[in-house]
Short mmCIF file of C-alpha atoms in Angstrom, two decimals:
data_model
loop_
_atom_site.label_atom_id
_atom_site.label_comp_id
_atom_site.label_asym_id
_atom_site.label_seq_id
_atom_site.Cartn_x
_atom_site.Cartn_y
_atom_site.Cartn_z
CA LEU S 1 -24.07 -6.58 34.35
CA ASP S 2 -21.45 -5.51 36.20
CA PRO S 3 -20.75 -1.58 36.18
CA GLU S 4 -17.79 -1.95 38.72
CA LEU S 5 -15.61 -4.43 36.88
CA ALA S 6 -16.40 -2.17 33.66
CA LEU S 7 -15.06 0.84 35.50
CA SER S 8 -11.92 -1.16 36.07
CA TYR S 9 -11.37 -2.03 32.48
CA ILE S 10 -12.08 1.66 31.21
CA ASN S 11 -9.62 2.69 33.63
CA LYS S 12 -7.18 0.11 33.07
CA GLY S 13 -7.48 0.77 29.46
CA LEU S 14 -6.34 4.28 30.10
CA LEU S 15 -3.25 3.03 32.05
CA GLU S 16 -2.99 1.11 28.85
CA ILE S 17 -2.76 4.09 26.67
CA ILE S 18 -0.43 5.87 28.97
CA LEU S 19 2.10 2.70 28.49
CA LYS S 20 1.39 3.01 24.45
CA ASN S 21 -0.60 0.19 24.00
CA THR S 22 -3.49 1.31 22.10
CA LYS S 23 -4.70 -2.41 20.97
CA GLY S 24 -4.55 -3.29 24.49
CA ALA S 25 -6.60 -0.33 25.42
CA LEU S 26 -9.14 -0.95 22.76
CA LYS S 27 -9.99 -4.66 23.90
CA LEU S 28 -10.21 -3.14 27.28
CA PHE S 29 -12.64 -0.68 26.59
CA LYS S 30 -14.64 -3.08 24.48
CA ASN S 31 -14.62 -5.71 27.55
CA ALA S 32 -16.11 -2.76 29.40
CA LEU S 33 -18.98 -1.96 27.04
CA GLU S 34 -19.81 -5.69 27.40
CA LEU S 35 -20.84 -5.18 31.30
CA VAL S 36 -23.21 -2.22 31.29
CA GLU S 37 -26.56 -1.83 30.38
CA LYS S 38 -27.12 -0.98 26.31
CA ASP S 39 -29.59 1.67 26.87
CA LYS S 40 -27.72 3.81 29.02
CA ASN S 41 -25.54 6.25 27.97
CA ASN S 42 -22.00 4.72 27.27
CA ASP S 43 -20.67 7.66 25.57
CA ILE S 44 -17.31 7.29 27.87
CA ILE S 45 -16.71 4.07 26.64
CA MET S 46 -17.58 4.58 22.84
CA LEU S 47 -15.47 7.80 23.12
CA ASN S 48 -12.45 5.76 24.13
CA ILE S 49 -13.23 3.09 21.86
CA ALA S 50 -13.42 5.78 19.06
CA MET S 51 -10.23 7.60 20.33
CA CYS S 52 -8.70 3.85 19.99
CA GLN S 53 -9.32 3.69 16.43
CA LEU S 54 -8.32 6.86 15.43
CA TYR S 55 -4.96 6.45 16.72
CA LEU S 56 -4.78 2.84 15.05
CA ASN S 57 -5.63 4.62 12.05
CA ASN S 58 -9.11 2.77 11.58
CA TYR S 59 -10.63 5.72 10.43
CA ASN S 60 -14.05 4.58 9.36
CA GLU S 61 -14.42 2.45 12.38
CA THR S 62 -13.61 5.77 14.57
CA ILE S 63 -16.55 7.32 12.50
CA ARG S 64 -18.95 4.52 13.39
CA SER S 65 -18.16 4.78 16.93
CA LEU S 66 -18.48 8.50 17.32
CA ASN S 67 -22.13 8.36 15.24
CA HIS S 68 -23.20 6.17 18.37
CA LEU S 69 -22.47 8.90 21.07
CA LYS S 70 -25.48 10.29 22.38
CA GLU S 71 -23.89 13.66 23.51
CA ASP S 72 -21.78 16.34 21.48
CA SER S 73 -18.77 17.00 22.90
CA ALA S 74 -15.66 19.47 21.55
CA LYS S 75 -13.48 16.08 21.59
CA LYS S 76 -16.41 14.43 19.69
CA PHE S 77 -16.18 16.54 16.86
CA GLN S 78 -12.11 16.71 17.01
CA ALA S 79 -11.66 13.23 16.58
CA LEU S 80 -14.48 13.14 13.68
CA GLY S 81 -13.06 15.99 11.79
CA SER S 82 -9.51 13.92 11.95
CA ALA S 83 -10.70 10.75 10.91
CA TYR S 84 -12.75 12.13 7.84
CA TYR S 85 -9.07 14.15 7.21
CA TYR S 86 -7.75 11.38 6.86
CA ILE S 87 -9.79 9.78 4.50
CA GLU S 88 -9.68 12.77 2.41
CA ARG S 89 -13.52 13.99 3.49
CA TYR S 90 -12.53 17.51 3.77
CA GLU S 91 -16.18 19.00 3.47
CA GLU S 92 -17.11 16.57 6.40
CA ALA S 93 -13.78 17.52 8.36
CA ILE S 94 -14.61 21.24 8.12
CA GLU S 95 -18.25 20.80 9.50
CA ALA S 96 -16.79 18.58 12.56
CA TYR S 97 -13.92 20.88 13.31
CA SER S 98 -16.82 23.90 13.13
CA TRP S 99 -18.87 22.00 15.56
CA ALA S 100 -15.88 21.70 17.79
CA THR S 101 -14.72 25.07 17.79
CA ILE S 102 -18.27 26.24 18.82
CA LEU S 103 -18.23 23.89 21.61
CA GLN S 104 -14.87 24.62 22.92
CA ARG S 105 -12.52 27.06 21.64
CA GLN S 106 -8.96 25.25 21.34
CA PRO S 107 -5.84 26.14 19.49
CA LYS S 108 -5.22 23.04 17.87
CA THR S 109 -9.10 22.68 16.61
CA PHE S 110 -8.76 26.29 14.86
CA LEU S 111 -5.40 24.70 13.33
CA ASN S 112 -7.14 21.38 12.43
CA LEU S 113 -9.60 23.37 10.76
CA ALA S 114 -7.34 25.54 8.63
CA LEU S 115 -5.80 22.32 7.64
CA ALA S 116 -8.78 20.85 6.19
CA GLN S 117 -9.86 24.55 4.63
CA ASN S 118 -6.27 24.37 2.83
CA ARG S 119 -7.11 21.07 1.16
CA LEU S 120 -10.05 22.39 -0.13
CA ASN S 121 -7.92 25.61 -1.36
CA LEU S 122 -10.03 27.84 0.83
CA LYS S 123 -7.20 30.19 1.51
CA GLN S 124 -9.13 32.89 3.03
CA ASP S 125 -11.25 30.64 5.45
CA ALA S 126 -8.06 29.32 6.45
CA ALA S 127 -6.27 32.28 7.18
CA LYS S 128 -9.13 33.29 9.40
CA SER S 129 -8.95 29.82 11.10
CA PHE S 130 -5.20 30.32 11.83
CA SER S 131 -5.64 33.80 13.28
CA LYS S 132 -8.11 32.61 15.78
CA ALA S 133 -5.62 30.08 16.77
CA LYS S 134 -2.88 32.54 17.20
CA LYS S 135 -5.18 34.77 19.14
CA LEU S 136 -5.76 31.96 21.43
CA ASP S 137 -2.06 30.80 21.36
CA PRO S 138 0.56 33.08 19.79
CA GLU S 139 2.99 30.09 19.88
CA ALA S 140 0.82 28.02 17.73
CA THR S 141 2.25 26.89 14.42
CA MET S 142 0.46 25.38 11.40
CA PRO S 143 0.83 21.13 11.67
CA ARG S 144 1.39 19.22 8.99
CA GLU S 145 -1.06 16.86 9.91
CA PRO S 146 -4.44 16.97 12.22
CA LEU S 147 -3.41 17.49 15.84
CA LEU S 148 -5.28 14.65 17.43
CA PRO S 149 -7.26 15.24 20.83
CA ARG S 150 -5.70 13.35 24.02
CA PHE S 151 -6.94 10.63 26.14
CA ARG S 152 -8.19 11.22 29.54
CA THR S 153 -5.34 10.63 32.09
CA VAL S 154 -7.46 10.84 35.26
CA PRO S 155 -9.51 7.75 36.22
CA TYR S 156 -12.93 7.76 35.92
CA SER S 157 -15.15 7.43 39.06
CA GLN S 158 -18.45 5.18 39.36
CA ASP S 159 -20.49 8.57 39.31
CA GLU S 160 -19.21 9.41 35.66
CA LEU S 161 -20.71 6.02 33.97
#
């Protein structure tokens, strides 16, 4: 076990994301996971692994990774909603996006919620979600696909692990 080496793998993984090397980042995040105590809260590493899986279109792996997180966050539920959306499990996508909107009111999450609601022909609900997005961001427009959560671009510190 080497938390300092794990931290360097995590931050190098973030750099690989910036360089658009998601597969390389995934490998680094998995290496980091092997270097930390299994019973500790490894949500930072698991969230980054899940995000890589999402960006690599490995939606079932994304869901599995996110379900290992101990803490709830808006980013977790945004990613979970997108994974469910892409495997056409729209009810679960709506539930995940709804949780994300409770935890953090972001226009893109309301837009994603509206997309999933439209897929189930819930037109009034979708219109309400779109309206909430427009209130938060008057420039918001309806996307064709879910807007994916973004990776962190600032390195992590040892205190955060």
